[in-house]
XYZ file of C-alpha atoms in Angstrom:
408
model
C 12.106 -39.560 23.712
C 11.745 -36.358 21.705
C 11.846 -36.555 17.898
C 13.170 -33.341 16.324
C 10.731 -31.506 14.066
C 11.767 -29.902 10.804
C 9.743 -26.755 11.564
C 11.746 -25.850 14.679
C 14.213 -23.425 13.069
C 11.615 -21.757 10.841
C 9.352 -21.220 13.868
C 12.204 -19.723 15.917
C 13.172 -17.418 13.058
C 9.580 -16.166 12.771
C 9.628 -15.473 16.504
C 12.468 -12.977 16.002
C 10.342 -10.677 13.834
C 6.706 -11.364 14.781
C 5.269 -10.639 18.243
C 2.887 -13.618 17.948
C 3.655 -17.002 16.372
C 0.953 -19.673 16.165
C 1.050 -23.417 15.553
C -2.203 -25.015 14.360
C -3.009 -28.686 13.848
C -4.892 -31.730 15.079
C -4.568 -33.012 18.629
C -1.638 -35.188 19.683
C 0.658 -34.204 16.793
C 3.253 -32.677 19.109
C 2.550 -28.921 18.998
C 3.108 -28.136 22.679
C 5.883 -30.755 22.874
C 7.874 -29.001 20.156
C 7.361 -25.559 21.673
C 8.315 -26.789 25.155
C 11.466 -28.322 23.665
C 12.626 -25.170 21.840
C 11.440 -22.490 24.282
C 13.711 -20.221 26.271
C 14.140 -20.881 29.993
C 12.057 -17.852 30.980
C 9.048 -18.592 28.753
C 6.050 -19.858 30.729
C 3.527 -22.463 29.554
C -0.205 -22.301 30.185
C -2.991 -24.420 28.687
C -6.547 -23.216 28.275
C -7.705 -26.791 28.751
C -7.134 -25.924 32.418
C -10.494 -24.774 33.766
C -9.121 -22.121 36.153
C -6.839 -20.557 33.543
C -9.666 -20.598 30.993
C -12.095 -18.944 33.434
C -9.611 -16.168 34.195
C -8.893 -15.622 30.487
C -12.610 -15.356 29.707
C -13.603 -13.103 32.601
C -10.561 -10.858 33.025
C -8.003 -11.042 30.170
C -5.982 -8.173 31.649
C -5.571 -9.997 34.970
C -4.733 -13.200 33.057
C -1.628 -11.565 31.576
C -0.767 -9.815 34.842
C -0.787 -13.270 36.435
C 1.108 -15.266 33.825
C 3.271 -12.600 32.171
C 3.780 -11.737 28.507
C 6.404 -14.242 27.394
C 4.061 -17.168 27.101
C 3.134 -20.390 25.390
C -0.682 -20.446 25.370
C -1.893 -23.944 24.512
C -5.347 -24.655 22.984
C -5.776 -20.963 22.364
C -8.957 -21.320 20.308
C -10.904 -22.038 23.509
C -10.749 -18.335 24.466
C -10.512 -16.208 21.295
C -11.414 -13.171 23.418
C -7.750 -13.004 24.467
C -6.790 -11.763 21.008
C -7.792 -8.162 21.630
C -5.787 -8.059 24.845
C -2.765 -9.573 23.064
C -3.095 -6.951 20.319
C -3.185 -4.194 22.934
C -0.117 -5.570 24.739
C 2.074 -5.990 21.641
C 1.052 -2.575 20.261
C 1.786 -0.801 23.559
C 5.223 -2.364 23.688
C 5.895 -1.330 20.099
C 4.747 2.257 20.748
C 7.068 2.473 23.738
C 9.993 1.718 21.427
C 10.684 -1.726 22.849
C 11.215 -4.961 20.934
C 7.930 -6.897 20.930
C 9.082 -9.911 18.906
C 8.296 -13.420 20.144
C 6.069 -12.364 23.029
C 3.387 -14.999 22.515
C 3.517 -18.529 21.117
C 0.058 -19.981 20.536
C -1.182 -23.466 19.689
C -4.628 -24.558 18.609
C -6.374 -27.687 17.373
C -9.014 -25.876 15.318
C -6.620 -24.585 12.720
C -8.806 -22.765 10.186
C -11.109 -21.257 12.793
C -8.074 -20.118 14.721
C -6.301 -18.812 11.606
C -9.372 -16.727 10.737
C -9.504 -15.164 14.224
C -5.773 -14.511 14.191
C -5.612 -12.982 10.728
C -8.553 -10.693 11.483
C -7.463 -9.554 14.952
C -3.673 -9.598 14.638
C -3.079 -8.617 11.015
C 0.619 -7.964 10.456
C 1.494 -9.109 13.968
C 1.265 -12.896 13.672
C 2.888 -15.752 11.765
C 0.723 -18.868 11.527
C 2.073 -22.353 10.768
C -0.071 -25.431 10.101
C 1.327 -28.564 11.765
C 0.705 -32.275 11.382
C 1.908 -35.624 12.681
C 5.472 -36.775 12.106
C 6.670 -37.090 8.534
C 8.614 -40.208 7.628
C 11.791 -38.149 7.183
C 11.384 -36.857 10.759
C 10.850 -40.405 12.025
C 13.907 -41.616 10.100
C 16.015 -38.640 11.188
C 16.598 -37.594 7.569
C 17.296 -33.937 6.824
C 14.603 -33.377 4.193
C 12.315 -30.390 4.076
C 10.228 -29.179 1.143
C 9.603 -31.813 -1.522
C 11.024 -30.429 -4.762
C 10.018 -32.256 -7.974
C 13.040 -31.026 -9.956
C 15.177 -33.978 -11.026
C 18.453 -32.341 -9.960
C 17.082 -31.839 -6.448
C 15.782 -35.407 -6.277
C 19.214 -36.681 -7.334
C 20.698 -34.913 -4.305
C 18.154 -36.642 -2.061
C 18.921 -39.975 -3.694
C 22.601 -39.739 -2.742
C 21.876 -41.141 0.747
C 18.706 -43.063 -0.129
C 18.180 -46.620 1.106
C 15.576 -48.573 -0.910
C 12.537 -49.848 1.002
C 10.364 -52.796 0.114
C 6.597 -52.614 -0.138
C 6.089 -54.422 3.208
C 8.075 -51.807 5.152
C 6.131 -48.997 3.439
C 2.808 -50.504 4.492
C 4.061 -50.909 8.056
C 4.677 -47.146 8.020
C 1.275 -46.490 6.477
C -0.435 -48.714 9.058
C 1.297 -47.081 12.038
C 1.135 -43.458 10.885
C 3.071 -40.557 12.354
C 1.513 -39.737 15.727
C 4.515 -38.895 17.962
C 3.358 -40.938 20.966
C 3.378 -44.125 18.861
C 7.059 -43.509 18.069
C 8.234 -42.250 21.465
C 6.483 -44.762 23.749
C 5.405 -48.392 23.806
C 1.671 -47.683 23.833
C -0.228 -50.196 21.662
C -1.392 -48.662 18.388
C -5.069 -49.603 18.770
C -5.155 -48.358 22.373
C -3.726 -45.003 21.324
C -6.147 -44.485 18.450
C -9.174 -45.599 20.481
C -8.336 -42.986 23.120
C -7.547 -40.422 20.432
C -10.893 -40.824 18.641
C -12.832 -40.714 21.925
C -11.026 -37.537 23.000
C -11.532 -35.933 19.587
C -15.261 -36.696 19.576
C -15.947 -35.830 23.203
C -13.817 -32.679 23.394
C -13.400 -31.034 19.985
C -16.586 -32.230 18.281
C -18.832 -31.981 21.327
C -17.837 -28.304 21.617
C -19.177 -27.562 18.133
C -22.857 -26.703 18.037
C -23.137 -27.851 14.413
C -22.798 -31.510 15.491
C -25.808 -33.115 17.131
C -25.348 -36.840 17.645
C -21.739 -37.911 18.116
C -22.561 -41.441 16.944
C -23.609 -40.098 13.547
C -20.429 -38.018 13.321
C -18.323 -41.076 14.175
C -20.029 -42.994 11.357
C -19.214 -40.073 9.062
C -15.576 -40.085 10.230
C -15.234 -43.806 9.461
C -16.914 -43.367 6.078
C -14.494 -40.566 5.187
C -11.523 -42.759 6.165
C -12.833 -45.485 3.864
C -12.980 -42.916 1.049
C -9.571 -41.329 1.551
C -8.156 -40.266 -1.818
C -11.588 -40.012 -3.441
C -13.664 -37.081 -4.644
C -15.781 -35.215 -2.106
C -19.286 -35.810 -3.418
C -21.502 -34.552 -0.622
C -24.772 -35.912 -2.008
C -23.290 -39.399 -2.198
C -21.796 -39.167 1.310
C -25.080 -37.871 2.734
C -27.072 -40.697 1.148
C -24.768 -43.356 2.620
C -24.671 -41.832 6.123
C -28.305 -40.764 6.329
C -27.657 -37.042 6.775
C -28.330 -34.004 4.592
C -25.880 -32.848 1.942
C -25.277 -29.473 3.689
C -24.493 -31.381 6.914
C -22.000 -33.593 5.064
C -20.282 -30.488 3.696
C -20.270 -28.868 7.129
C -18.819 -31.958 8.789
C -16.114 -32.311 6.120
C -15.170 -28.706 6.895
C -14.880 -29.647 10.586
C -12.486 -32.487 9.705
C -10.424 -30.062 7.631
C -10.394 -27.433 10.399
C -9.335 -30.083 12.892
C -6.388 -31.090 10.712
C -7.792 -34.601 10.232
C -8.119 -34.346 6.447
C -6.430 -32.357 3.721
C -8.634 -31.195 0.846
C -6.849 -31.236 -2.509
C -8.510 -28.929 -5.004
C -8.587 -29.542 -8.749
C -6.537 -27.309 -10.999
C -8.926 -25.010 -12.784
C -8.485 -22.334 -15.438
C -10.788 -20.245 -17.558
C -8.902 -21.392 -20.656
C -11.083 -24.507 -20.792
C -14.433 -25.468 -19.283
C -13.681 -29.168 -19.523
C -12.100 -29.406 -16.072
C -13.925 -30.766 -13.027
C -14.263 -28.653 -9.887
C -14.820 -31.391 -7.297
C -12.086 -31.571 -4.598
C -10.566 -34.749 -3.152
C -10.047 -35.542 0.536
C -7.004 -37.244 2.084
C -6.404 -38.214 5.699
C -3.232 -36.532 6.936
C -2.372 -39.471 9.175
C -2.647 -42.870 7.493
C -2.442 -44.651 10.845
C -5.660 -43.004 12.008
C -7.374 -43.782 8.694
C -6.347 -47.451 8.764
C -7.512 -47.741 12.391
C -10.917 -46.265 11.532
C -11.232 -48.699 8.604
C -10.479 -51.586 10.999
C -7.575 -53.024 9.017
C -6.066 -55.476 11.553
C -2.482 -55.684 10.230
C -0.173 -53.970 7.705
C -0.309 -57.157 5.604
C -4.108 -57.128 5.266
C -4.000 -53.434 4.348
C -1.276 -54.057 1.749
C -3.285 -56.834 0.108
C -6.743 -55.347 0.602
C -9.086 -53.425 -1.671
C -7.893 -50.062 -0.342
C -4.192 -50.748 -0.825
C -3.792 -48.273 -3.701
C -5.861 -45.546 -2.022
C -3.757 -45.736 1.133
C -0.517 -45.667 -0.864
C -1.727 -42.512 -2.628
C -2.869 -40.993 0.676
C 0.549 -41.715 2.188
C 2.356 -39.940 -0.667
C 0.038 -36.908 -0.697
C 0.183 -36.534 3.093
C 3.989 -36.750 3.137
C 4.282 -34.050 0.469
C 1.767 -31.845 2.326
C 3.757 -32.313 5.560
C 6.923 -31.245 3.761
C 5.207 -27.950 2.919
C 3.964 -27.518 6.487
C 7.419 -28.303 7.898
C 9.072 -25.763 5.600
C 6.565 -23.016 6.353
C 5.757 -22.779 2.639
C 2.447 -21.974 0.984
C 0.779 -24.962 -0.647
C 0.671 -24.995 -4.444
C -0.738 -28.504 -4.881
C -3.624 -29.536 -7.137
C -4.908 -32.526 -9.054
C -6.181 -32.736 -12.624
C -9.390 -34.261 -13.912
C -11.460 -33.391 -16.961
C -14.877 -34.426 -18.246
C -13.193 -37.108 -20.378
C -12.091 -38.728 -17.088
C -8.420 -38.095 -17.740
C -6.827 -37.671 -14.328
C -3.385 -36.828 -12.918
C -2.926 -37.503 -9.214
C -0.951 -34.385 -8.319
C 0.187 -31.138 -9.910
C 2.811 -28.914 -8.310
C 2.333 -25.483 -9.849
C 4.903 -22.716 -9.383
C 6.650 -19.935 -11.294
C 8.411 -22.532 -13.455
C 5.150 -24.084 -14.636
C 3.464 -27.408 -13.905
C 5.100 -30.562 -12.533
C 2.779 -33.547 -13.115
C 2.969 -36.467 -10.663
C 1.347 -39.890 -10.819
C 1.269 -42.195 -7.781
C 1.424 -45.955 -8.358
C 1.929 -48.815 -5.932
C 3.684 -50.948 -8.588
C 7.455 -51.219 -8.897
C 7.365 -50.909 -12.711
C 4.030 -49.289 -13.602
C 2.797 -49.559 -17.188
C 2.216 -46.380 -19.179
C 1.960 -44.249 -16.009
C 2.337 -40.898 -17.796
C -0.399 -41.525 -20.374
C -2.387 -38.426 -19.323
C 0.482 -35.955 -18.930
C 0.110 -34.674 -22.497
C -3.333 -33.192 -21.775
C -1.626 -30.461 -19.728
C -0.292 -28.752 -22.840
C -3.670 -27.068 -23.374
C -3.479 -25.199 -20.046
C -1.100 -22.528 -21.337
C 1.730 -23.127 -18.839
C 5.138 -24.802 -19.291
C 4.941 -28.526 -18.465
C 8.098 -29.739 -16.750
C 9.547 -33.222 -16.358
C 6.943 -35.454 -14.707
C 7.321 -37.972 -11.897
C 5.812 -41.345 -11.142
C 6.133 -41.930 -7.399
C 6.128 -45.702 -7.002
C 7.956 -48.694 -5.503
C 10.925 -48.298 -7.869
C 14.225 -49.060 -6.133
C 16.005 -46.098 -7.733
C 15.444 -42.704 -9.329
C 15.547 -43.498 -13.061
C 14.086 -42.071 -16.273
C 10.970 -43.786 -17.617
C 11.377 -41.804 -20.838
C 12.677 -38.364 -21.824
C 9.795 -36.549 -20.115
C 9.089 -38.705 -17.061
C 11.120 -40.267 -14.206
C 10.310 -43.056 -11.780
C 10.774 -41.790 -8.201
C 11.018 -44.195 -5.224
C 8.389 -43.478 -2.596
C 11.142 -43.352 0.031
C 12.517 -40.160 -1.534
C 9.522 -38.057 -0.520
């Protein structure tokens, strides 16, 4: 069973004016499945996980395209970055001959930042690149929701067809996560994630020279899952794992490049030097994080010590996915100053700052207590949100509204 992805139309539109369109994200999130579903009948598919195809691409890129053609889906493209120069030559020749070169190549890769760097350097002006992640809850539910917009009028439109959800159903979603195979087949959750982690370690991580012992990296992966939603303090991580601080930083970068974690940076301005500069890390799939932390059931996760951290991770990851699925540039930050005043999320755009707090409670107490510190940043501060277990979108006061988690 195929679950429609919100990015489909945006991707197809980009293919009408770019010769190369790329989809980047962690393994098993449905990149090649989506492209196979929306492709034209005459577009061929080839994966560079295939040893013969990879050998041909590495040794004779020109013959590779003579063999497979130039209307292609090339899966796991980062395995042979040498193909980029040949792709550039092909699309430029077609353009110089006066022919339409749009949509010639669709690429996917599971090393997103490494791949984005290669693409932007080699195919400047010729490629559109989209980050991609596991299913959002609105995709799973079949709801037509794209970019999360914090404006109250827009949230009221979303709330018109909103069905309240209780805390137990939310934690079932958090526990399961959004990996497409878990929603389109009957594979047991633990079986899927065990195979997923083994494949990730043995294929993606083993290929990276920066990682020596895979057992140490697995320990690091589990430790990061147990710290989802917390600040990235490399010295502290290194001390707990028994590795160096530079290695911890390097390995966190690998998790980010692989699409496993999202790094949320603090909002910083030269107006004040009282703001912290330490980023926070969130797992993009809460199912994977809960599996790594060995939570046995949604109920134990809901009632456990990490309940709040996973709720926050769920909210942040859903908002990030809404940006990915809309093809929009991320403008998300968090706030923390040296007085330990913190705001979970800031959406910053041309209209100013939208402060957002994330609370597991249904009726949180004084949730907007830190919002007033934003006035010193020199930007307009708009109506704030508290994303929580409220059953409806209602004002908390004149400057802040309670927003049900189901609306994201």
